[in-house]
Coordinates of C-alpha atoms and ligand atoms in Angstrom, one line a residue:
M1 CA -19.1 53.6 -41.5
L2 CA -19.4 56.4 -38.9
D3 CA -21.6 58.6 -40.9
T4 CA -23.7 55.8 -42.3
L5 CA -24.5 54.3 -39.0
L6 CA -25.3 57.6 -37.3
K7 CA -27.5 58.6 -40.1
T8 CA -29.5 55.5 -40.2
S9 CA -33.1 56.2 -39.3
P10 CA -33.2 54.3 -36.0
I11 CA -30.3 56.4 -34.6
A12 CA -31.5 59.7 -36.1
D13 CA -34.9 58.9 -34.7
L14 CA -33.3 58.1 -31.3
M15 CA -31.3 61.4 -31.3
S16 CA -34.4 63.4 -32.0
K17 CA -36.4 61.6 -29.3
L18 CA -33.8 61.7 -26.6
A19 CA -33.5 65.4 -26.9
G20 CA -37.3 65.8 -26.8
L21 CA -37.4 67.4 -30.2
D22 CA -40.7 65.5 -30.9
Q23 CA -42.2 67.0 -27.7
P24 CA -43.9 70.4 -27.5
G25 CA -42.7 71.2 -23.9
G26 CA -39.3 71.9 -22.4
D27 CA -36.7 74.4 -23.3
P28 CA -35.7 74.7 -26.9
R29 CA -32.1 75.8 -26.2
T30 CA -31.6 72.9 -23.8
K31 CA -32.9 70.5 -26.5
Q32 CA -30.5 71.7 -29.1
I33 CA -27.5 71.6 -26.8
V34 CA -28.4 68.2 -25.4
Q35 CA -28.9 66.8 -28.9
R36 CA -25.5 68.2 -30.0
I37 CA -23.5 66.9 -27.0
V38 CA -25.1 63.5 -26.9
G39 CA -24.7 63.2 -30.7
D40 CA -21.0 64.2 -30.5
L41 CA -20.5 61.5 -27.8
F42 CA -22.3 58.9 -29.9
Q43 CA -19.9 59.8 -32.7
T44 CA -16.9 59.5 -30.4
I45 CA -18.1 56.1 -29.3
E46 CA -18.4 55.0 -32.9
E47 CA -15.2 56.6 -34.1
F48 CA -13.0 55.0 -31.4
D49 CA -15.1 51.9 -31.1
V50 CA -15.4 52.5 -27.4
T51 CA -16.1 49.2 -25.6
P52 CA -19.0 48.9 -23.1
A53 CA -16.4 48.5 -20.3
E54 CA -14.8 51.8 -21.2
F55 CA -18.2 53.4 -21.4
W56 CA -19.3 52.2 -18.0
S57 CA -16.0 53.2 -16.5
A58 CA -16.7 56.7 -17.8
V59 CA -20.1 56.7 -16.1
S60 CA -18.5 55.7 -12.8
Y61 CA -15.9 58.4 -13.3
I62 CA -18.6 61.1 -13.6
S63 CA -20.3 59.8 -10.5
E64 CA -17.0 60.0 -8.6
V65 CA -16.4 63.6 -9.7
G66 CA -19.8 64.4 -8.2
Q67 CA -19.3 62.5 -5.0
T68 CA -15.9 64.1 -4.4
N69 CA -17.1 67.6 -5.4
E70 CA -14.3 67.9 -7.9
G71 CA -16.4 69.3 -10.8
G72 CA -14.9 72.8 -10.6
L73 CA -11.4 71.3 -10.3
L74 CA -11.8 69.0 -13.3
V75 CA -13.1 71.7 -15.6
A76 CA -10.2 74.0 -14.7
G77 CA -7.8 71.2 -15.5
L78 CA -9.4 70.5 -18.8
G79 CA -9.1 74.1 -19.8
F80 CA -12.8 74.9 -19.9
E81 CA -12.5 77.8 -17.4
H82 CA -9.5 79.3 -19.4
F83 CA -11.5 78.8 -22.6
L84 CA -14.3 80.9 -21.1
D85 CA -11.8 83.6 -20.3
L86 CA -10.5 83.5 -23.9
R87 CA -14.1 83.9 -25.2
F88 CA -14.6 87.0 -22.9
D89 CA -11.3 88.4 -24.1
E90 CA -12.3 88.0 -27.7
K91 CA -15.7 89.6 -27.2
E92 CA -14.1 92.6 -25.5
R93 CA -11.5 92.9 -28.3
L94 CA -14.2 92.8 -31.0
A95 CA -16.2 95.5 -29.0
G96 CA -13.0 97.7 -29.0
L97 CA -12.3 97.5 -25.2
E98 CA -8.6 98.0 -24.7
G99 CA -6.3 98.0 -21.8
G100 CA -7.2 97.0 -18.3
T101 CA -5.7 94.3 -16.1
P102 CA -6.1 90.9 -17.8
R103 CA -8.6 88.5 -16.4
T104 CA -7.8 85.0 -15.4
I105 CA -9.9 82.2 -13.9
E106 CA -11.7 82.3 -10.6
G107 CA -11.1 78.6 -9.8
P108 CA -13.3 76.5 -7.4
L109 CA -12.1 77.8 -4.0
W110 CA -13.7 81.3 -3.5
I111 CA -16.0 81.8 -0.5
A112 CA -18.6 84.6 -0.5
D113 CA -18.6 87.3 2.2
A114 CA -15.1 87.4 3.6
P115 CA -14.6 90.0 6.3
L116 CA -14.6 93.5 4.8
E117 CA -12.0 96.0 6.0
K118 CA -11.2 99.5 4.9
G119 CA -7.9 100.4 3.2
S120 CA -5.8 97.7 4.7
A121 CA -6.0 94.3 6.2
R122 CA -4.0 91.4 7.7
L123 CA -5.0 88.1 6.1
D124 CA -2.9 85.5 8.0
Q125 CA -4.6 84.3 11.2
D126 CA -2.9 81.0 11.8
P127 CA 0.7 80.9 12.8
E128 CA 3.0 79.0 10.4
P129 CA 6.6 79.4 9.4
A130 CA 6.4 81.6 6.3
D131 CA 7.7 84.7 4.5
V132 CA 5.7 87.8 5.4
L133 CA 4.2 89.4 2.3
L134 CA 3.2 93.0 2.1
M135 CA 1.2 93.7 -1.0
H136 CA -0.2 97.0 -2.0
G137 CA -1.3 99.1 -5.0
Q138 CA -4.1 101.2 -6.5
V139 CA -7.3 100.5 -8.3
R140 CA -7.8 102.7 -11.3
D141 CA -9.9 102.9 -14.4
V142 CA -8.4 102.2 -17.8
D143 CA -7.5 105.9 -18.2
G144 CA -5.6 106.0 -14.9
T145 CA -8.2 107.7 -12.7
P146 CA -8.1 106.2 -9.2
V147 CA -11.2 104.3 -8.1
P148 CA -12.0 105.0 -4.4
H149 CA -14.2 102.5 -2.4
A150 CA -13.6 99.7 -4.8
V151 CA -13.7 96.3 -3.2
V152 CA -10.6 94.0 -3.5
D153 CA -11.7 90.5 -2.6
V154 CA -8.5 88.5 -2.1
W155 CA -8.0 84.8 -1.3
H156 CA -5.0 82.5 -1.4
A157 CA -3.5 79.3 -0.1
N158 CA -1.2 78.8 2.9
T159 CA 2.3 77.4 2.8
K160 CA 1.0 73.9 2.2
G161 CA -1.2 75.0 -0.8
G162 CA -4.4 74.6 1.2
Y163 CA -7.4 77.1 1.4
S164 CA -9.4 77.8 4.5
F165 CA -12.8 76.1 4.7
F166 CA -11.6 73.4 2.2
D167 CA -8.7 72.7 4.5
R168 CA -10.2 72.1 7.9
S169 CA -6.9 72.6 9.7
Q170 CA -7.1 76.4 9.1
S171 CA -9.3 78.8 11.0
P172 CA -12.4 80.2 9.2
W173 CA -11.5 83.1 6.8
N174 CA -7.8 82.6 7.1
L175 CA -6.1 84.2 4.1
R176 CA -9.4 85.6 2.8
R177 CA -10.5 89.3 3.1
Q178 CA -12.4 92.0 1.2
I179 CA -10.5 95.3 1.3
E180 CA -12.2 98.6 0.4
T181 CA -9.8 101.0 -1.4
D182 CA -9.3 104.3 0.3
A183 CA -10.1 107.8 -1.1
E184 CA -7.1 107.5 -3.5
G185 CA -8.1 104.0 -4.7
K186 CA -5.3 102.4 -2.7
Y187 CA -5.3 99.1 -0.9
K188 CA -2.7 97.2 1.1
F189 CA -2.5 94.0 3.0
R190 CA -0.2 91.9 5.1
T191 CA -0.2 88.2 4.6
I192 CA 2.2 85.2 4.1
L193 CA 3.7 84.1 0.8
P194 CA 1.6 81.2 -0.4
A195 CA 2.8 77.9 -1.8
G196 CA 1.5 76.4 -5.0
Y197 CA -1.6 74.1 -5.1
G198 CA -1.8 70.5 -6.0
V199 CA -5.0 68.6 -6.8
P200 CA -6.0 65.9 -4.3
P201 CA -3.6 63.0 -5.2
D202 CA -6.3 60.3 -4.9
G203 CA -9.2 62.1 -6.5
P204 CA -10.8 61.6 -9.9
T205 CA -9.2 64.8 -11.3
N206 CA -5.7 63.5 -10.6
K207 CA -6.7 60.1 -12.0
L208 CA -7.5 61.6 -15.4
L209 CA -4.5 63.9 -15.4
K210 CA -2.2 60.9 -14.8
A211 CA -3.9 59.0 -17.6
L212 CA -3.1 62.0 -19.8
G213 CA 0.5 62.1 -18.6
R214 CA -0.1 65.4 -16.9
H215 CA 0.4 66.8 -13.4
G216 CA -2.1 68.7 -11.2
N217 CA 0.0 71.5 -9.9
R218 CA -0.5 75.3 -10.0
P219 CA 2.2 77.8 -9.3
A220 CA 1.9 79.9 -6.1
H221 CA -0.8 82.5 -6.8
I222 CA -3.2 85.0 -5.2
H223 CA -6.8 85.4 -6.4
F224 CA -8.7 88.7 -6.7
F225 CA -12.1 89.9 -7.5
V226 CA -12.0 93.7 -8.0
S227 CA -15.3 95.5 -8.2
A228 CA -16.8 99.0 -8.0
P229 CA -20.2 100.4 -9.0
G230 CA -20.0 101.5 -12.7
Y231 CA -17.1 99.2 -13.6
R232 CA -16.8 95.8 -15.0
K233 CA -15.9 93.3 -12.3
L234 CA -12.4 91.9 -12.7
T235 CA -11.6 88.3 -11.9
T236 CA -7.9 87.7 -11.8
Q237 CA -4.8 86.3 -10.0
I238 CA -1.2 87.2 -9.6
N239 CA 1.5 84.5 -9.8
I240 CA 4.6 84.5 -7.7
A241 CA 7.6 84.8 -9.9
G242 CA 10.2 82.1 -9.7
D243 CA 7.8 79.2 -9.0
E244 CA 8.7 76.0 -10.9
Y245 CA 5.1 75.8 -12.3
L246 CA 4.9 79.4 -13.3
H247 CA 4.5 78.5 -17.0
D248 CA 3.2 75.0 -16.4
D249 CA -0.1 75.6 -14.6
F250 CA -2.5 72.7 -14.8
A251 CA -5.3 75.2 -14.9
F252 CA -3.8 77.4 -17.7
A253 CA -4.3 80.6 -15.7
T254 CA -0.8 82.3 -15.9
R255 CA -0.6 85.5 -18.0
D256 CA 2.6 87.5 -18.5
E257 CA 1.0 90.7 -17.2
L258 CA 0.0 88.9 -14.0
I259 CA 3.6 88.2 -12.7
P260 CA 4.6 91.2 -10.6
G261 CA 8.1 91.7 -9.3
V262 CA 8.6 90.3 -5.8
T263 CA 11.2 92.2 -3.8
R264 CA 12.8 91.0 -0.6
N265 CA 13.3 93.8 1.8
E266 CA 16.0 93.3 4.4
N267 CA 16.4 97.0 5.3
P268 CA 16.1 97.3 9.1
D269 CA 14.3 100.7 8.8
A270 CA 11.8 99.3 6.4
M271 CA 11.3 96.3 8.7
R272 CA 10.7 98.5 11.7
D273 CA 8.3 100.8 9.6
A274 CA 6.3 97.7 8.7
G275 CA 6.2 96.6 12.4
L276 CA 8.3 93.6 11.7
N277 CA 11.6 92.3 13.0
S278 CA 12.6 90.1 10.1
P279 CA 13.0 90.5 6.3
F280 CA 9.8 90.5 4.3
V281 CA 8.8 90.3 0.7
E282 CA 6.9 93.0 -1.1
I283 CA 4.6 93.1 -4.2
E284 CA 3.2 96.2 -5.7
F285 CA 0.3 95.7 -8.1
D286 CA -2.2 98.1 -9.6
F287 CA -5.5 97.0 -11.0
A288 CA -7.1 98.7 -14.0
L289 CA -10.9 98.3 -14.5
H290 CA -13.0 98.9 -17.5
H291 CA -16.0 101.1 -17.3
E292 CA -19.4 99.3 -17.4
T293 CA -20.6 98.9 -21.0
D294 CA -23.5 97.2 -22.6
K295 CA -21.4 96.4 -25.7
V296 CA -20.2 93.1 -24.1
P297 CA -21.7 90.6 -21.7
D298 CA -21.4 91.4 -18.0
T299 CA -18.3 89.9 -16.3
V300 CA -20.3 88.9 -13.2
V301 CA -20.4 85.1 -13.4
I302 CA -23.1 83.3 -11.7
R303 CA -21.9 79.9 -10.4
A304 CA -22.4 77.8 -7.3
H305 CA -19.9 78.3 -4.5
A306 CA -19.1 76.3 -1.4
P307 CA -20.7 77.7 1.7
A308 CA -18.7 79.3 4.5
A309 CA -19.3 76.4 6.9
Ligands
MBD1 C1 -6.8 76.5 -7.1 O1 -6.3 77.1 -6.1 C2 -7.1 77.1 -8.2 O2 -6.9 78.4 -8.2 C3 -7.7 76.5 -9.3 C4 -8.0 77.2 -10.5 C5 -7.9 75.1 -9.2 C6 -7.6 74.5 -8.1 C7 -7.1 75.1 -7.0
FE2 FE1 -6.2 79.1 -6.3

């Protein structure tokens, strides 16, 4: 019945017209993609005998996603952003690119132009009870050669899982910095150990996740863009080991190579050397970048971002 109805001439005619295939103007690729997506949705409606009430509730849902600005959140939760990563991975594999720190999703919460500091930075600006985290490492190429003057753009949540700018209770740029690696490719920063993130409980993303029997939690993580002239931009994150959602991330971003050891340091000398008077946690993590190549698409992703306002 499905095939027969969709292939009847009024519907075939409608599909061709709605995608502008009978018109000379417009963009051919857009026409093809729109025809495919709308056709697939027609087929879904037919196959599941979707009721008008169900259809109109889906239209309201899309509007709510727009009004609440949860588009980036929803696509992460539905695995689209991870799917794009898997496609990048496969293209690199087919082109013979090996090694390098694995990529994982950017997510919807990066803000452009965080304060840039050389070599080291302190990210936490707002006092809150938290474990101090000292993170450090080196940026290298895939052969192990250090990359001086690379930019490590880092952003993460506070102990409540909130990100500055999106969470108005935090000061601007809290837990966000760009750090330029030194002459040996090294970077380091002082910050606080973040907590995991949970989607807004009353938003449309959570509404769908609940209908799917899913949760909207991410394990505690720290985001990075690592870039340098002549190298492929790396978009990645590290996860904090021990988190209950470590292997149950609603956004599917955890990768085994991105779970560094976290050591708690209670040595009084180490505390004093770090300018602290209480124990702290330490993470060492090196980034390995691929050299620029025209064998695979560029990893710089153009997407809309929230303004720093
Ligand atoms: C986040 O912090 C995040 O990284 C993703 C992918 C989605 C929502 C919040
Ligand atoms: Fe995040």
